[in-house]
Coordinates of C-alpha atoms and ligand atoms in Angstrom, one line a residue:
X242 CA 84.8 82.5 119.5
X243 CA 84.9 82.9 115.8
X244 CA 86.0 79.7 114.0
X245 CA 87.7 80.0 110.6
X246 CA 87.6 76.9 108.4
X247 CA 88.7 76.3 104.8
X248 CA 87.1 77.4 101.5
X249 CA 86.5 74.2 99.5
X250 CA 84.4 73.8 96.4
X251 CA 82.8 77.3 96.8
X252 CA 81.8 76.9 100.4
X253 CA 83.3 77.5 103.8
X254 CA 83.8 74.2 105.6
X255 CA 85.0 73.3 109.1
X256 CA 88.3 71.6 109.5
X257 CA 88.4 67.9 110.4
X258 CA 92.0 67.6 111.6
X259 CA 91.1 68.5 115.2
X260 CA 94.0 71.0 115.1
X261 CA 93.6 74.8 115.4
X262 CA 95.6 77.9 115.9
X263 CA 94.7 81.1 117.8
X264 CA 94.3 84.3 115.8
X265 CA 95.1 87.4 117.9
X266 CA 94.0 91.0 117.8
X267 CA 97.5 92.4 118.0
X268 CA 96.3 95.7 119.5
X269 CA 94.7 94.1 122.5
X270 CA 96.6 90.8 122.7
X271 CA 93.3 88.9 122.9
X272 CA 92.5 85.8 120.9
X273 CA 89.7 86.8 118.6
X274 CA 89.3 83.7 116.4
X275 CA 90.6 80.2 115.9
X276 CA 91.7 78.9 112.5
X277 CA 91.6 75.3 111.4
X278 CA 94.9 73.7 110.5
X279 CA 94.5 71.3 107.6
X280 CA 95.8 67.8 107.7
X281 CA 97.6 66.1 104.8
X282 CA 94.3 64.3 104.0
X283 CA 92.3 67.5 103.8
X284 CA 94.9 69.1 101.5
X285 CA 95.0 66.1 99.2
X286 CA 91.2 66.0 99.0
X287 CA 91.1 69.8 98.2
X288 CA 93.7 69.2 95.4
X289 CA 91.8 66.2 93.9
X290 CA 88.6 68.3 93.7
X291 CA 90.6 71.3 92.2
X292 CA 92.0 69.0 89.5
X293 CA 88.5 68.0 88.5
X294 CA 87.3 71.6 88.4
X295 CA 90.4 72.8 86.5
X296 CA 89.4 70.7 83.4
X297 CA 86.5 72.9 82.5
X298 CA 88.2 76.1 83.7
X299 CA 91.3 75.5 81.6
X300 CA 89.1 74.9 78.6
X301 CA 87.2 78.2 79.2
X302 CA 88.2 80.9 76.7
X303 CA 90.6 83.4 78.2
X304 CA 88.2 86.3 77.7
X305 CA 85.6 84.7 79.9
X306 CA 88.2 84.1 82.5
X307 CA 89.3 87.7 82.2
X308 CA 85.7 88.8 82.8
X309 CA 85.8 87.0 86.2
X310 CA 88.8 89.2 87.0
X311 CA 86.9 92.3 85.9
X312 CA 84.0 91.5 88.2
X313 CA 86.5 90.7 91.0
X314 CA 88.0 94.2 90.7
X315 CA 84.5 95.7 91.0
X316 CA 83.8 93.7 94.1
X317 CA 87.1 94.5 95.7
X318 CA 86.3 98.2 95.3
X319 CA 82.8 97.7 96.6
X320 CA 84.1 95.9 99.7
X321 CA 87.3 97.9 100.2
X322 CA 86.3 99.3 103.7
X323 CA 85.2 95.9 104.9
X324 CA 88.3 94.2 103.7
X325 CA 90.6 96.9 105.2
X326 CA 88.9 96.7 108.6
X327 CA 89.2 92.9 108.8
X328 CA 92.8 93.1 107.7
X329 CA 93.7 95.7 110.3
X330 CA 91.9 93.8 113.0
X331 CA 94.1 90.7 112.5
X332 CA 97.3 92.2 111.2
X333 CA 97.4 95.5 113.3
X334 CA 98.3 97.8 110.4
X335 CA 96.5 101.2 110.0
X336 CA 93.4 101.5 107.8
X337 CA 95.3 103.5 105.0
X338 CA 98.0 100.8 105.0
X339 CA 95.3 98.0 104.9
X340 CA 93.6 99.7 101.9
X341 CA 97.0 100.0 100.3
X342 CA 97.5 96.2 100.8
X343 CA 94.1 95.5 99.0
X344 CA 94.8 98.1 96.3
X345 CA 98.3 96.7 95.3
X346 CA 96.7 93.3 95.0
X347 CA 93.7 94.7 93.1
X348 CA 96.1 96.3 90.6
X349 CA 97.5 92.9 89.7
X350 CA 94.0 91.6 89.2
X351 CA 93.5 94.5 86.8
X352 CA 96.6 93.5 84.9
X353 CA 95.2 90.0 84.6
X354 CA 92.2 91.3 82.7
X355 CA 94.7 91.4 79.9
X356 CA 95.0 87.6 80.0
X357 CA 93.7 87.1 76.4
X358 CA 96.5 89.3 75.1
X359 CA 99.2 87.9 77.5
X360 CA 98.3 84.3 76.6
X361 CA 98.4 84.8 72.8
X362 CA 101.0 82.5 71.4
X363 CA 103.5 83.0 68.5
X364 CA 103.1 82.0 64.9
X365 CA 105.5 81.6 62.1
X366 CA 103.9 81.3 58.7
X367 CA 105.7 79.1 56.1
X368 CA 108.6 78.0 58.4
X369 CA 109.3 75.5 55.6
X370 CA 107.4 74.4 52.4
X371 CA 103.8 74.0 53.6
X372 CA 105.0 74.2 57.2
X373 CA 103.7 76.5 59.9
X374 CA 104.9 76.7 63.4
X375 CA 103.1 78.0 66.4
X376 CA 103.6 78.2 70.2
X377 CA 100.8 78.3 72.7
X378 CA 100.8 78.9 76.4
X379 CA 98.8 76.3 78.3
X380 CA 97.9 76.2 82.0
X381 CA 99.9 73.9 84.2
X382 CA 96.8 72.3 85.9
X383 CA 96.7 72.7 89.7
X384 CA 99.2 75.2 91.3
X385 CA 99.6 76.4 94.8
X386 CA 100.6 79.6 96.7
X387 CA 101.9 79.8 100.3
X388 CA 101.8 83.4 101.6
X389 CA 103.0 85.4 104.6
X390 CA 101.2 87.4 107.3
X391 CA 102.4 90.8 106.4
X392 CA 100.3 91.4 103.2
X393 CA 97.3 89.1 103.6
X394 CA 95.4 90.7 100.7
X395 CA 98.1 91.7 98.3
X396 CA 100.3 88.6 98.1
X397 CA 97.4 86.1 97.8
X398 CA 96.1 88.2 94.9
X399 CA 99.6 88.4 93.3
X400 CA 99.6 84.6 93.3
X401 CA 96.0 83.6 92.5
X402 CA 94.9 86.2 90.0
X403 CA 97.5 85.4 87.3
X404 CA 97.3 81.6 88.1
X405 CA 93.6 81.6 87.6
X406 CA 93.6 83.9 84.6
X407 CA 95.9 81.5 82.9
X408 CA 93.4 78.7 83.4
X409 CA 94.9 76.9 86.4
X410 CA 93.1 75.8 89.6
X411 CA 94.7 77.3 92.6
X412 CA 95.3 76.1 96.2
X413 CA 96.0 79.0 98.6
X414 CA 97.6 78.3 101.9
X415 CA 97.6 81.8 103.6
X416 CA 99.3 82.7 106.8
X417 CA 97.6 81.2 109.9
X418 CA 98.1 84.5 111.7
X419 CA 95.6 86.6 109.6
X420 CA 93.5 84.2 107.6
X421 CA 90.2 86.1 107.4
X422 CA 91.0 88.3 104.4
X423 CA 92.1 85.5 102.1
X424 CA 88.8 83.7 102.9
X425 CA 86.9 86.9 102.1
X426 CA 88.8 87.1 98.8
X427 CA 87.7 83.6 97.9
X428 CA 84.1 84.5 98.5
X429 CA 84.4 87.5 96.3
X430 CA 85.9 85.5 93.5
X431 CA 83.0 83.1 93.8
X432 CA 80.6 86.1 93.6
X433 CA 82.6 87.3 90.5
X434 CA 81.7 84.1 88.7
X435 CA 84.7 81.8 89.5
X436 CA 83.5 78.2 89.3
X437 CA 83.5 76.2 92.5
X438 CA 86.6 74.2 93.2
X439 CA 88.9 76.2 91.0
X440 CA 90.1 78.1 94.0
X441 CA 90.5 76.2 97.3
X442 CA 91.8 77.9 100.4
X443 CA 93.3 75.5 102.9
X444 CA 94.4 77.1 106.2
X445 CA 97.2 75.5 108.0
X446 CA 100.8 75.3 109.1
X447 CA 103.8 73.1 108.2
X448 CA 101.6 70.0 107.8
X449 CA 99.5 71.6 105.1
X450 CA 102.6 73.1 103.5
X451 CA 104.4 69.8 103.4
X452 CA 101.2 68.2 101.9
X453 CA 101.3 70.8 99.1
X454 CA 105.0 70.2 98.5
X455 CA 104.5 66.4 98.3
X456 CA 101.3 66.2 96.3
X457 CA 102.1 65.0 92.8
X458 CA 99.1 66.7 91.2
X459 CA 100.4 70.2 92.1
X460 CA 102.6 71.4 89.3
X461 CA 103.9 74.6 90.6
X462 CA 104.3 76.4 94.0
X463 CA 104.8 80.1 94.6
X464 CA 105.9 81.1 98.1
X465 CA 106.5 84.4 99.9
X466 CA 107.8 84.5 103.5
X467 CA 111.0 84.3 105.5
X468 CA 114.2 83.1 103.9
X469 CA 114.8 79.9 105.9
X470 CA 111.3 78.7 104.9
X471 CA 111.7 80.0 101.3
X472 CA 114.8 77.9 101.0
X473 CA 113.2 74.8 102.5
X474 CA 110.1 75.1 100.2
X475 CA 112.3 75.7 97.2
X476 CA 114.4 72.6 97.8
X477 CA 111.6 70.2 98.8
X478 CA 109.3 71.4 95.9
X479 CA 112.1 71.1 93.3
X480 CA 113.1 67.7 94.7
X481 CA 109.5 66.7 94.0
X482 CA 109.7 67.9 90.4
X483 CA 107.6 71.0 90.7
X484 CA 108.2 74.5 89.3
X485 CA 109.0 76.6 92.3
X486 CA 109.5 80.3 93.0
X487 CA 110.2 81.5 96.6
X488 CA 110.6 85.1 97.8
X489 CA 112.3 85.5 101.1
X490 CA 113.4 88.1 103.7
X491 CA 115.2 91.4 103.3
X492 CA 117.6 93.9 104.7
X493 CA 117.1 96.9 102.5
X494 CA 119.8 99.6 102.5
X495 CA 119.2 103.3 101.7
X496 CA 122.3 105.2 100.7
X497 CA 122.2 108.9 101.5
X498 CA 124.8 110.9 99.6
X499 CA 126.2 114.2 100.9
X500 CA 124.3 116.2 98.2
X501 CA 120.9 114.6 99.0
X502 CA 118.0 116.8 100.1
X503 CA 118.3 115.9 103.8
X504 CA 114.7 116.7 104.7
X505 CA 113.4 114.6 101.9
X506 CA 115.7 111.7 102.9
X507 CA 114.7 111.9 106.5
X508 CA 111.0 111.9 105.6
X509 CA 111.5 109.0 103.3
X510 CA 113.4 107.0 105.9
X511 CA 110.7 107.5 108.6
X512 CA 108.0 106.3 106.2
X513 CA 110.0 103.4 104.9
X514 CA 111.6 102.4 108.1
X515 CA 108.7 102.6 110.5
X516 CA 105.5 102.4 108.4
X517 CA 103.5 99.2 109.1
X518 CA 105.8 98.8 112.1
X519 CA 108.6 97.8 109.8
X520 CA 106.8 94.6 108.8
X521 CA 107.3 95.1 105.1
X522 CA 109.7 93.2 103.0
X523 CA 110.5 96.4 101.2
X524 CA 111.0 98.4 104.5
X525 CA 114.3 100.3 104.8
X526 CA 116.1 98.8 107.8
X527 CA 119.6 100.2 107.2
X528 CA 120.4 103.9 106.5
X529 CA 123.9 104.4 105.0
X530 CA 124.9 108.0 105.1
X531 CA 128.1 108.7 103.2
X532 CA 130.5 110.7 105.3
X533 CA 130.3 111.6 109.0
X534 CA 128.9 115.1 108.3
X535 CA 126.1 113.6 106.2
X536 CA 125.4 111.1 109.1
X537 CA 125.3 113.9 111.7
X538 CA 122.9 116.0 109.6
X539 CA 120.7 113.0 108.9
X540 CA 120.5 111.9 112.6
X541 CA 119.7 115.4 113.6
X542 CA 116.7 115.4 111.2
X543 CA 115.6 111.9 112.0
X544 CA 115.4 112.1 115.8
X545 CA 112.6 114.6 116.1
X546 CA 110.6 113.0 113.3
X547 CA 110.9 109.5 115.0
X548 CA 110.0 110.9 118.4
X549 CA 106.8 112.4 117.0
X550 CA 105.5 109.1 115.5
X551 CA 102.0 108.2 116.6
X552 CA 102.0 104.6 117.6
X553 CA 98.4 103.4 118.3
X554 CA 95.8 100.9 117.3
X555 CA 94.2 101.4 113.8
X556 CA 90.9 102.4 115.6
X557 CA 92.6 105.5 117.0
X558 CA 92.1 107.6 113.9
X559 CA 93.6 108.7 110.7
X560 CA 96.8 110.2 112.1
X561 CA 98.1 106.9 113.4
X562 CA 101.6 106.2 111.9
X563 CA 101.8 102.5 112.8
X564 CA 100.2 99.9 115.0
X565 CA 101.3 96.8 116.9
X566 CA 103.5 94.0 115.5
X567 CA 101.7 90.8 114.7
X568 CA 102.4 88.5 117.7
X569 CA 103.9 88.5 121.1
X570 CA 106.7 86.3 119.7
X571 CA 107.5 89.0 117.1
X572 CA 107.6 91.6 119.8
X573 CA 109.9 89.5 121.9
X574 CA 112.2 88.8 119.0
X575 CA 112.5 92.5 118.3
X576 CA 113.3 93.2 122.0
X577 CA 116.0 90.5 121.9
X578 CA 117.6 91.9 118.8
X579 CA 117.6 95.5 120.2
X580 CA 119.3 94.3 123.3
X581 CA 121.9 92.5 121.2
X582 CA 122.6 95.8 119.4
X583 CA 123.2 97.5 122.7
X584 CA 125.4 94.7 123.9
X585 CA 127.4 94.7 120.7
X586 CA 128.2 98.4 120.9
X587 CA 125.7 100.2 118.7
X588 CA 124.5 103.6 119.9
X589 CA 120.7 103.6 120.6
X590 CA 119.8 107.2 119.7
X591 CA 116.0 106.7 120.0
X592 CA 115.0 104.2 122.6
X593 CA 111.5 102.7 122.1
X594 CA 112.0 99.9 124.8
X595 CA 109.8 101.4 127.4
X596 CA 106.9 102.2 125.1
X597 CA 103.5 101.6 126.6
X598 CA 100.0 102.6 125.5
X599 CA 97.4 103.2 128.2
X600 CA 94.5 100.8 127.8
X601 CA 96.5 98.5 125.4
X602 CA 99.1 97.2 127.9
X603 CA 98.6 93.6 126.5
X604 CA 98.9 94.7 122.9
X605 CA 102.0 93.9 120.8
X606 CA 103.1 97.5 120.4
X607 CA 106.8 98.3 119.9
X608 CA 108.1 101.9 120.2
X609 CA 110.4 103.2 117.4
X610 CA 114.1 102.6 117.7
X611 CA 117.0 104.3 115.9
X612 CA 120.6 102.9 116.1
X613 CA 123.7 104.8 115.0
X614 CA 127.2 103.5 114.5
X615 CA 126.1 100.0 113.6
X616 CA 128.8 97.8 112.1
X617 CA 128.7 94.9 109.7
X618 CA 129.4 92.2 112.3
X619 CA 126.4 93.1 114.6
X620 CA 123.3 90.9 114.7
X621 CA 121.0 93.9 114.2
X622 CA 122.8 94.4 110.8
X623 CA 123.0 90.8 109.7
X624 CA 119.5 89.8 110.7
X625 CA 116.1 90.8 109.4
X626 CA 114.4 92.4 112.5
X627 CA 111.0 93.0 110.9
X628 CA 110.1 95.7 113.4
X629 CA 110.3 99.5 113.9
X630 CA 114.1 99.5 114.2
X631 CA 116.3 101.5 111.9
X632 CA 120.1 100.9 111.9
X633 CA 122.5 103.6 110.7
X634 CA 125.8 102.4 109.3
X635 CA 128.2 105.2 108.5
X636 CA 130.2 104.8 105.3
X637 CA 133.2 106.9 104.4
X638 CA 132.7 106.8 100.7
X639 CA 130.2 106.0 98.0
X640 CA 132.2 102.8 97.1
X641 CA 132.1 101.7 100.7
X642 CA 128.3 102.3 100.9
X643 CA 127.8 100.4 97.6
X644 CA 129.9 97.4 98.8
X645 CA 127.9 97.2 102.1
X646 CA 124.7 96.7 100.2
X647 CA 126.3 94.4 97.7
X648 CA 127.9 92.2 100.3
X649 CA 124.8 91.7 102.4
X650 CA 123.2 88.3 101.9
X651 CA 119.8 89.7 101.2
X652 CA 119.0 91.5 97.9
X653 CA 115.3 92.5 97.8
X654 CA 115.2 96.3 97.6
X655 CA 117.5 99.3 98.0
X656 CA 117.5 103.1 97.4
X657 CA 119.9 105.9 96.8
X658 CA 119.2 109.5 97.7
X659 CA 121.2 112.0 95.8
X660 CA 121.0 114.9 93.4
X661 CA 123.9 113.5 91.3
X662 CA 122.6 111.7 88.2
X663 CA 126.0 110.0 87.6
X664 CA 126.0 108.4 91.1
X665 CA 122.4 107.3 90.8
X666 CA 123.0 105.7 87.4
X667 CA 126.2 104.0 88.5
X668 CA 124.3 102.6 91.6
X669 CA 121.4 101.3 89.6
X670 CA 123.7 99.6 87.1
X671 CA 126.2 98.0 89.6
X672 CA 124.0 97.0 92.5
X673 CA 123.2 93.3 92.9
X674 CA 119.7 93.8 94.2
X675 CA 116.4 93.2 92.5
X676 CA 114.5 96.5 93.1
X677 CA 116.2 99.9 93.1
X678 CA 114.9 103.3 94.0
X679 CA 116.4 106.6 93.1
X680 CA 115.1 109.1 95.6
X681 CA 112.3 106.6 96.1
X682 CA 112.6 104.7 99.4
X683 CA 110.2 101.8 98.7
X684 CA 110.6 101.0 95.0
X685 CA 107.8 98.5 94.6
X686 CA 107.3 97.9 90.9
X687 CA 103.7 98.4 89.6
X688 CA 101.6 95.5 88.5
X689 CA 102.7 95.5 84.8
X690 CA 106.4 95.2 85.8
X691 CA 107.7 92.4 87.9
X692 CA 108.6 92.1 91.6
X693 CA 111.4 90.0 92.9
X694 CA 114.6 90.1 95.0
X695 CA 118.0 88.6 94.3
X696 CA 120.5 86.6 96.5
X697 CA 118.8 85.2 99.6
X698 CA 115.6 87.2 98.9
X699 CA 114.6 85.1 95.9
X700 CA 114.9 81.4 94.9
X701 CA 114.0 80.1 91.5
X702 CA 113.4 81.7 88.2
X703 CA 111.0 84.4 87.1
X704 CA 109.5 87.2 89.3
X705 CA 106.0 87.8 90.7
X706 CA 103.3 89.6 88.7
X707 CA 103.7 91.4 85.4
X708 CA 104.5 89.3 82.3
X709 CA 106.7 86.9 84.4
X710 CA 103.6 85.6 86.2
X711 CA 102.0 84.5 83.0
X712 CA 105.2 82.6 82.1
X713 CA 105.4 81.0 85.5
X714 CA 101.8 79.8 85.5
X715 CA 101.8 78.4 81.9
X716 CA 103.9 76.1 79.9
X717 CA 104.7 76.5 76.3
X718 CA 103.8 74.0 73.6
X719 CA 105.2 74.4 70.1
X720 CA 103.4 72.8 67.2
X721 CA 105.0 72.3 63.8
X722 CA 102.4 71.5 61.1
X723 CA 102.7 70.5 57.5
X724 CA 99.9 70.3 55.0
X725 CA 100.3 69.0 51.5
X726 CA 100.0 72.0 49.3
X727 CA 97.1 72.3 46.9
X728 CA 98.6 75.4 45.3
X729 CA 100.6 75.0 42.1
X730 CA 103.5 77.2 41.4
X731 CA 102.0 80.3 39.7
X732 CA 98.9 80.3 42.0
X733 CA 96.5 78.0 40.1
X734 CA 94.7 75.6 42.5
X735 CA 95.4 71.9 41.9
X736 CA 92.5 69.9 43.2
X737 CA 94.1 66.7 42.3
X738 CA 96.9 67.4 44.8
X739 CA 94.2 67.4 47.5
X740 CA 92.9 63.9 46.7
Ligands
NAD120 P1 107.0 82.8 107.4 O1 108.1 82.3 106.7 O2 107.0 82.6 108.9 O3 105.6 82.2 106.9 C1 105.3 82.2 105.5 C2 104.4 81.0 105.2 O4 105.1 79.8 105.4 C3 103.1 81.0 106.0 O5 102.1 80.6 105.2 C4 103.5 79.9 107.1 O6 102.3 79.2 107.5 C5 104.4 79.0 106.3 N1 105.4 78.4 107.3 C6 105.9 78.9 108.4 N2 106.8 78.0 109.0 C7 106.8 77.0 108.2 C8 107.6 75.7 108.2 N3 108.4 75.5 109.2 N4 107.4 74.8 107.2 C9 106.5 75.1 106.2 N5 105.8 76.2 106.1 C10 106.0 77.2 107.1 O7 106.9 84.4 107.1 P2 106.0 85.4 107.8 O8 106.5 85.7 109.2 O9 104.5 85.1 107.6 O10 106.2 86.7 106.9 C11 107.3 87.6 107.0 C12 108.5 87.3 106.2 O11 108.1 87.3 104.8 C13 109.6 88.3 106.3 O12 110.8 87.6 106.2 C14 109.4 89.1 105.0 O13 110.6 89.8 104.6 C15 109.0 88.1 104.0 N6 108.3 88.7 102.9 C16 109.0 88.7 101.7 C17 108.4 89.3 100.6 C18 109.1 89.2 99.3 O14 108.4 89.5 98.2 N7 110.4 89.0 99.2 C19 107.1 89.9 100.7 C20 106.5 89.8 101.9 C21 107.1 89.2 103.0

């Protein structure tokens, strides 16, 4: 059985806590590895070593740090296939999806190559007589990132690349469900020239997370995961005086106006609702057609597309639409929520409950589900299902559709499909959600913009990646300096004034 340890001071080490977790192959349901779960003492030791390594790294000029990022990009491209395979094997997503996971992380690393420019301070010449004022961005010291299972390459890179480029040491606590790719990323960063100890990967569960939150050396914590844990980490981290940003769960609505191109809307919904088995924080999980006629046309287009989805393991070829969900517990949770939808009166138009795949009976596969006539009070509407289940809520007007999305407690992403520029513009301006698509179902901002949800989808200030990441991982120091002037009025130099 493969054993996955921690990455400390540039080497893979075994855990010493005596605690481990099983890592599954979601396609077969078999345990394929065991990952060490770090104790508080192991985390504290990794942090102390990182603090030592950070001193020289923080003093390294930003261009040299950027060159490490440049080499990292080259190595990520070199190992793309290897990374994607390892990722699919533990997560279950298709190979193209896994490559997308690596690619969207890689793009943030590319952005971080601009660190010398992004870290440039500000300067005011002659703020007063003989007085100059300048602000500089300095690293925080040791910072940490706690990341979810659903993007095991992208989200660790979103966190560690900007933190490292800013001159911090970084403690990564990846998801214990798919820890191999984060370990591979650490090895690639070492190969790219990152000094030992500047990046430490501690695998673990709540014990490791609590150790991070309580360790006084750690100055900032970035988290991505479910909302209850996001809120917990935000509160405990802040109570311990840290800078904290936490990104949580989602329930993303897509509004379909009567004038939308219905084929385009249906294609977009199938990709955004069922891709990666719905295990994306930017997945569309609620379709809101405006008007019953729109709803009927949409459902008519959706059903055959959903029934045609090819649900299979990533090894089955390039035309697989999505694979298994991550664990048996995730599968059971989805089944429970689907049953609650039926019990609470929603209409199950596509029923994926009896889905089985020959040869993969023990895998965590879930067939696609489509609900119609879902209402606001139902559990399937209020809860993040994180599976291949799309709910249709019929709205009678644009205002009703807008209010639905606005009243939901989550505010990660949303989209409107329409040909009407006025409606799209009004929607983008009024909606209280962080990322908005106009005829774009998954509006994930590119690396040089920032990513972040509102309401219960985001806690704390500043977004992920883009310029905000450089603000989050640095603090500003402003220096006011005054030198006795040796220059006489009229420009003649007065040497006596310098004595
Ligand atoms: P999760 O909350 O279960 O786990 C996230 C991290 O928290 C993991 O590293 C895990 O080890 C740790 N953790 C779990 N339970 C903990 C506890 N009780 N105390 C302390 N730490 C704990 O999330 P997940 O299932 O890995 O990921 C899926 C969730 O992440 C979904 O809700 C999804 O919407 C969300 N997500 C959000 C974004 C975003 O940017 N908003 C992006 C990706 C995923």
